[in-house]
Short mmCIF file of C-alpha atoms in Angstrom, two decimals:
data_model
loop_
_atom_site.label_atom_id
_atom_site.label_comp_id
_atom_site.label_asym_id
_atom_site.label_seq_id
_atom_site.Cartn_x
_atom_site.Cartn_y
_atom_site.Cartn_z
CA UNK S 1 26.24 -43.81 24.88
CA UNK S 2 29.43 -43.23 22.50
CA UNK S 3 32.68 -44.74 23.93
CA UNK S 4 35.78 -42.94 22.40
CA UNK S 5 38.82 -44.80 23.63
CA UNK S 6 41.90 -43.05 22.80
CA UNK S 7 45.90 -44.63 22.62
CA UNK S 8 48.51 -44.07 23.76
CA UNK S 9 47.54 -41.91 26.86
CA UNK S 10 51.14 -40.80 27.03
CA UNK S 11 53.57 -39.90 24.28
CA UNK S 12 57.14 -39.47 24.37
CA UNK S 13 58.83 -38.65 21.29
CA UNK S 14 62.29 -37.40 20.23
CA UNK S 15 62.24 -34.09 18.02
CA UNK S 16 61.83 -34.70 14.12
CA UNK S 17 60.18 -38.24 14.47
CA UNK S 18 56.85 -39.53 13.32
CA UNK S 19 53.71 -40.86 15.28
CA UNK S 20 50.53 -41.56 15.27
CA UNK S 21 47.87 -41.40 18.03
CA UNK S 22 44.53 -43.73 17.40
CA UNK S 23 41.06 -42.51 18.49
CA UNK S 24 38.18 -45.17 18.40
CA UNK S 25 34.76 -45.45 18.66
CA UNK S 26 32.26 -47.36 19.85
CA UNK S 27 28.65 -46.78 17.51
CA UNK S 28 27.92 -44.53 14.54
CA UNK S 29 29.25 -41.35 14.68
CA UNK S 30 28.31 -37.98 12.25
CA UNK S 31 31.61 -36.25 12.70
CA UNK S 32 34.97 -36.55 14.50
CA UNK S 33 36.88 -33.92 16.42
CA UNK S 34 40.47 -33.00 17.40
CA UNK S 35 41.38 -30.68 19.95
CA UNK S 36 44.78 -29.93 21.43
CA UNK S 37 45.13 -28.60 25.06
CA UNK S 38 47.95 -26.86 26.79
CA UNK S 39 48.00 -27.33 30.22
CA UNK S 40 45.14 -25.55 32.33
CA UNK S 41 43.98 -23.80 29.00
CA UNK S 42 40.98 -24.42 26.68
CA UNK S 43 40.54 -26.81 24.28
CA UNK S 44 41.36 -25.78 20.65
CA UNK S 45 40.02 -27.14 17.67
CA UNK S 46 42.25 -28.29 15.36
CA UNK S 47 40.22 -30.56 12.88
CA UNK S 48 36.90 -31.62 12.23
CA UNK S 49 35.93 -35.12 10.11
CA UNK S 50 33.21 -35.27 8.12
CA UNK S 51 33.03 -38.24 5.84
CA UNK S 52 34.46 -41.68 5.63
CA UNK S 53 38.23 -41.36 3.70
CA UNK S 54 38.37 -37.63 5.19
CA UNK S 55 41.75 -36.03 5.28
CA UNK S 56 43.27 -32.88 6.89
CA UNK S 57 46.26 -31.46 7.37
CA UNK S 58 47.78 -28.43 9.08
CA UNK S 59 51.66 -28.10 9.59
CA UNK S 60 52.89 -31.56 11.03
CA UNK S 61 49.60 -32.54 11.81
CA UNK S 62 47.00 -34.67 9.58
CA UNK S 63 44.01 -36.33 10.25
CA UNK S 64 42.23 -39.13 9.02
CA UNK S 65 38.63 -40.75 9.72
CA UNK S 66 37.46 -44.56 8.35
CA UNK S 67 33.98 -44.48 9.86
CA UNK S 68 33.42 -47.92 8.75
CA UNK S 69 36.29 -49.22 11.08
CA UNK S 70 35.04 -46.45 13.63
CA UNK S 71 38.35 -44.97 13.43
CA UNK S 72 40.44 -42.03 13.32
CA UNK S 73 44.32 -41.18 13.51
CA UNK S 74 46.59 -38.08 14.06
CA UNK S 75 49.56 -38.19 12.48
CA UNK S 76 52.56 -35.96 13.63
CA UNK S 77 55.24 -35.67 11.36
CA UNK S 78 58.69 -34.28 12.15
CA UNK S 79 57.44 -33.70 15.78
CA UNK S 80 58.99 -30.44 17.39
CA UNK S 81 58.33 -29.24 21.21
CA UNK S 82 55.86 -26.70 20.39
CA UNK S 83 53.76 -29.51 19.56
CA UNK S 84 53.82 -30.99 23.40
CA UNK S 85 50.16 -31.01 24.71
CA UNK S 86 47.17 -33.19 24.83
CA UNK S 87 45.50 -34.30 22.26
CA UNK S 88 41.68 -35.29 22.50
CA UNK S 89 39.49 -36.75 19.90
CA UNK S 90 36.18 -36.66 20.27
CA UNK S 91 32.88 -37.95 18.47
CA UNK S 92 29.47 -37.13 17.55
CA UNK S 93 26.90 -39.45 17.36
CA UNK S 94 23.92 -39.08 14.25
CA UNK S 95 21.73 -36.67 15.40
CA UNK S 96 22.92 -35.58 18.56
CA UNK S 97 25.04 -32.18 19.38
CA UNK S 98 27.57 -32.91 22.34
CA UNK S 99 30.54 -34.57 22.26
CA UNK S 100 32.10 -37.36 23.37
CA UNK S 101 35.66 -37.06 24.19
CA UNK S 102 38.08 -39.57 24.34
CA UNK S 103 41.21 -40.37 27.28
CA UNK S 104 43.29 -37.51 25.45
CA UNK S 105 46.81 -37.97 24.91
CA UNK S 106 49.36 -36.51 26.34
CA UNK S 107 52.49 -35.24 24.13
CA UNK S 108 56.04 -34.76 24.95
CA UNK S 109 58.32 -33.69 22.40
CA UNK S 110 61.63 -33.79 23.66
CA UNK S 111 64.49 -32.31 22.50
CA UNK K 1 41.04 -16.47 21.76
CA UNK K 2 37.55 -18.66 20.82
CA UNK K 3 35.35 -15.84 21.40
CA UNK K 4 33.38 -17.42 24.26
CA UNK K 5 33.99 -15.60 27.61
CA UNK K 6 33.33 -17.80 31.24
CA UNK K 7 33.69 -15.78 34.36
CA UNK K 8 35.06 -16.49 37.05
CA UNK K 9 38.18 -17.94 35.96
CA UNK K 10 39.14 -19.46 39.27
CA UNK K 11 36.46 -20.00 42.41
CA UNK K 12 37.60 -21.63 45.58
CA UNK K 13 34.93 -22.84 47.86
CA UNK K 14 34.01 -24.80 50.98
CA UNK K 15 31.96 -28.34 50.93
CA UNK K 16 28.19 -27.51 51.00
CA UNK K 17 28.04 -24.46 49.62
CA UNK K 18 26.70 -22.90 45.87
CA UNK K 19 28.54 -21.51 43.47
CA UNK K 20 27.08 -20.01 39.34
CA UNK K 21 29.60 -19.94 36.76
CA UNK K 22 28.87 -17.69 34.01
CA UNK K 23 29.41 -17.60 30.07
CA UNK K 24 28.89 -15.67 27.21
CA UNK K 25 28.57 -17.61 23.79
CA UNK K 26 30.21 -16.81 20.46
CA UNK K 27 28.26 -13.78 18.74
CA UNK K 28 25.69 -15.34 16.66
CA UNK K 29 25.85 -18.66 18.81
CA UNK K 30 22.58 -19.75 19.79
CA UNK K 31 23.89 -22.98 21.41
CA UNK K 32 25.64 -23.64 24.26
CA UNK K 33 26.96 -26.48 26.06
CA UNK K 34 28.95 -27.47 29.64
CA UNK K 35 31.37 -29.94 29.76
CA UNK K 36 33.43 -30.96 33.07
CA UNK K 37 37.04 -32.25 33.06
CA UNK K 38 38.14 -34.17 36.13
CA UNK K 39 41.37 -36.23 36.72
CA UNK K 40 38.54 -39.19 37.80
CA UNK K 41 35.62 -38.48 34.73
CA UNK K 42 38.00 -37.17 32.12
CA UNK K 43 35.90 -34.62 29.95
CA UNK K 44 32.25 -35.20 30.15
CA UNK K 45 28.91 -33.50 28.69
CA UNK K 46 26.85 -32.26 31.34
CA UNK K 47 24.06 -30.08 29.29
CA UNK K 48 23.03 -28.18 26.06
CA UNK K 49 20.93 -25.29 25.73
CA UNK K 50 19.49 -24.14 22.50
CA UNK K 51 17.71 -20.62 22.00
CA UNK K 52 16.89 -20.83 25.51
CA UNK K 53 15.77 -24.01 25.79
CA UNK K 54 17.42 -26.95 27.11
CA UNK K 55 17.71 -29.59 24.17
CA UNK K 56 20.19 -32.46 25.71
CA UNK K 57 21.18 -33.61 28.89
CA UNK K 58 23.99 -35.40 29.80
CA UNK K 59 26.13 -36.30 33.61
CA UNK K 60 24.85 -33.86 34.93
CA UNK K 61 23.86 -34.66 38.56
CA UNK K 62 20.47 -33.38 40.30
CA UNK K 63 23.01 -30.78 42.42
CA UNK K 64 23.66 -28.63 39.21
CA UNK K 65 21.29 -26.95 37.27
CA UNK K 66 21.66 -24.26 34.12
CA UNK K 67 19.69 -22.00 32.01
CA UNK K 68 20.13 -19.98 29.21
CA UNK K 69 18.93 -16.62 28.70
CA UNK K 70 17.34 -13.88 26.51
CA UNK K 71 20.86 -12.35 25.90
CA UNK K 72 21.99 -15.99 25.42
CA UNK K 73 24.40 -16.14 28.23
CA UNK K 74 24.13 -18.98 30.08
CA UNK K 75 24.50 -20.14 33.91
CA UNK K 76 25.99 -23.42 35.56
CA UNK K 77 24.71 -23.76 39.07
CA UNK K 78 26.48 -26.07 41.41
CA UNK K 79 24.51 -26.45 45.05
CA UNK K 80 25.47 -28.60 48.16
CA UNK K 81 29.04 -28.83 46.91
CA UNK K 82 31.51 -31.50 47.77
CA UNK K 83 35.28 -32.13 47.30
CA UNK K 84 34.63 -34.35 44.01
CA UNK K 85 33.13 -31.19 42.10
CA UNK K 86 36.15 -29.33 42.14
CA UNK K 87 37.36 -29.85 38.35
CA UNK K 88 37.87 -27.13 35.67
CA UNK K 89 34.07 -26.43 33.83
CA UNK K 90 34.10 -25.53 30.04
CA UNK K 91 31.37 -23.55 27.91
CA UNK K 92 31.10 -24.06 24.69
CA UNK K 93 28.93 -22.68 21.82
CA UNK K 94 28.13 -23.07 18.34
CA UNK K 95 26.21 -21.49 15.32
CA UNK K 96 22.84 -24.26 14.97
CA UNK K 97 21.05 -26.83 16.76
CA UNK K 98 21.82 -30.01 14.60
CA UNK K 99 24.92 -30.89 12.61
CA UNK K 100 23.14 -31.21 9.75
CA UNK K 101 22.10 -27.74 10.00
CA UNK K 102 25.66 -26.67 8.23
CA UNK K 103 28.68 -27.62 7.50
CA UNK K 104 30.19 -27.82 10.71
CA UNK K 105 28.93 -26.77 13.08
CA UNK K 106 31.61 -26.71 15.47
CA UNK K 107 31.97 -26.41 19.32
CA UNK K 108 34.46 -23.40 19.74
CA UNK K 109 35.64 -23.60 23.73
CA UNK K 110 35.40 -20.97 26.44
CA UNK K 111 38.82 -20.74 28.33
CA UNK K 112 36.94 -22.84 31.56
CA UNK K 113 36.37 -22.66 35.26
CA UNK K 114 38.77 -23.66 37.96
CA UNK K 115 36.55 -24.58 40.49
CA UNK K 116 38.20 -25.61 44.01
CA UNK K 117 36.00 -27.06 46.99
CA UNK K 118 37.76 -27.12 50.06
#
């Protein structure tokens, strides 16, 4: 079974600062996934990995995947409060459809 | 809005009873999978059907049981609940079987389950 461990779980960050939350995993993986939840609402997909040195951005947000250290990052730049949610990652392995999904973590953007 | 619909949206329940959740894939999707997400298990995989046919299994315990069917749609049956199923249930679908069958082949999320056993 993939392990996806996730850190921090919680995240509590001032308005226009930078973070970055870590996502990794435990065997090969073909592709990496980030979703962002709102509270008691589905999970929207924000960016999928697909190679080693893969890159992504979309607003504050950018994602990165090393599959050789089994890892991945979300980077938040200039964080604002519209960002405040949780964050999953989640992996899949070679060959396989359903995900794994990390701890999630959750984001507070305060003013 | 994902496209994928799951009805109810809310079900509250007593201990030892059964419950079906319902959801209606992406058109086009011809997979679909259900995931639970607890406070204990986190999110978690609990089976995949493909075309109709179910292609991975994953914790999903003897008590629950799904299918998919000719329209695609697909049913989660919970029997002989107790107070540790109550968690919120997600559908998802997507276009292929394998990830090597395209590009992506993304998991695009229904909008869940509450389900509340009493």
């Amino acid at each position: 079974e993939l392990k996806v461990e996730q850190n921090p779980l919680f995240l509590s960050m001032q308005e226009g600062k930078n973070y970055t939350i870590y996502c990794n995993y435990s065997t090969t993986s073909d592709r990496l996934y980030w979703y962002r939840q709102d509270p008691g609402k589905s999970l929207e997909s924000l960016f999928v990995l697909l190679s080693n040195g893969a890159v992504k951005q979309e607003g504050r947000l950018m994602a990165s995947l090393d599959t050789k250290a089994r890892l991945s990052t979300l980077h938040i730049t200039a964080a604002v409060h519209d960002l405040s949610a949780t964050y999953f990652c989640a992996a899949q392995m070679t060959g396989a459809n359903n995900l794994f999904f990390g701890t999630g973590t959750r984001l507070t953007v305060i003013p | 809005d994902s496209g994928v619909t799951q009805t109810p949206k809310h079900l509250i329940t007593a201990t030892g009873q059964r419950v079906t959740l319902r959801c209606s894939p992406r058109s086009g999707d011809l997979s679909v999978y259900w995931y639970q997400q607890s406070l204990d298990q986190g999110l978690q995989f609990l089976i995949q059907y493909y075309n109709g046919e179910e292609r991975a299994k994953g914790n999903i315990l003897e008590r629950f049981s799904a299918q998919q069917f000719p329209d695609l749609h697909s049913e989660l049956n919970l029997s002989s609940l107790e107070l540790g199923d109550s968690a919120l249930y997600f559908c998802a679908s997507s276009p292929r079987r394998y990830p090597g069958q395209g590009p992506k082949n993304e998991q695009f999320f229904g909008p869940g389950t509450r389900l509340t056993v009493l």
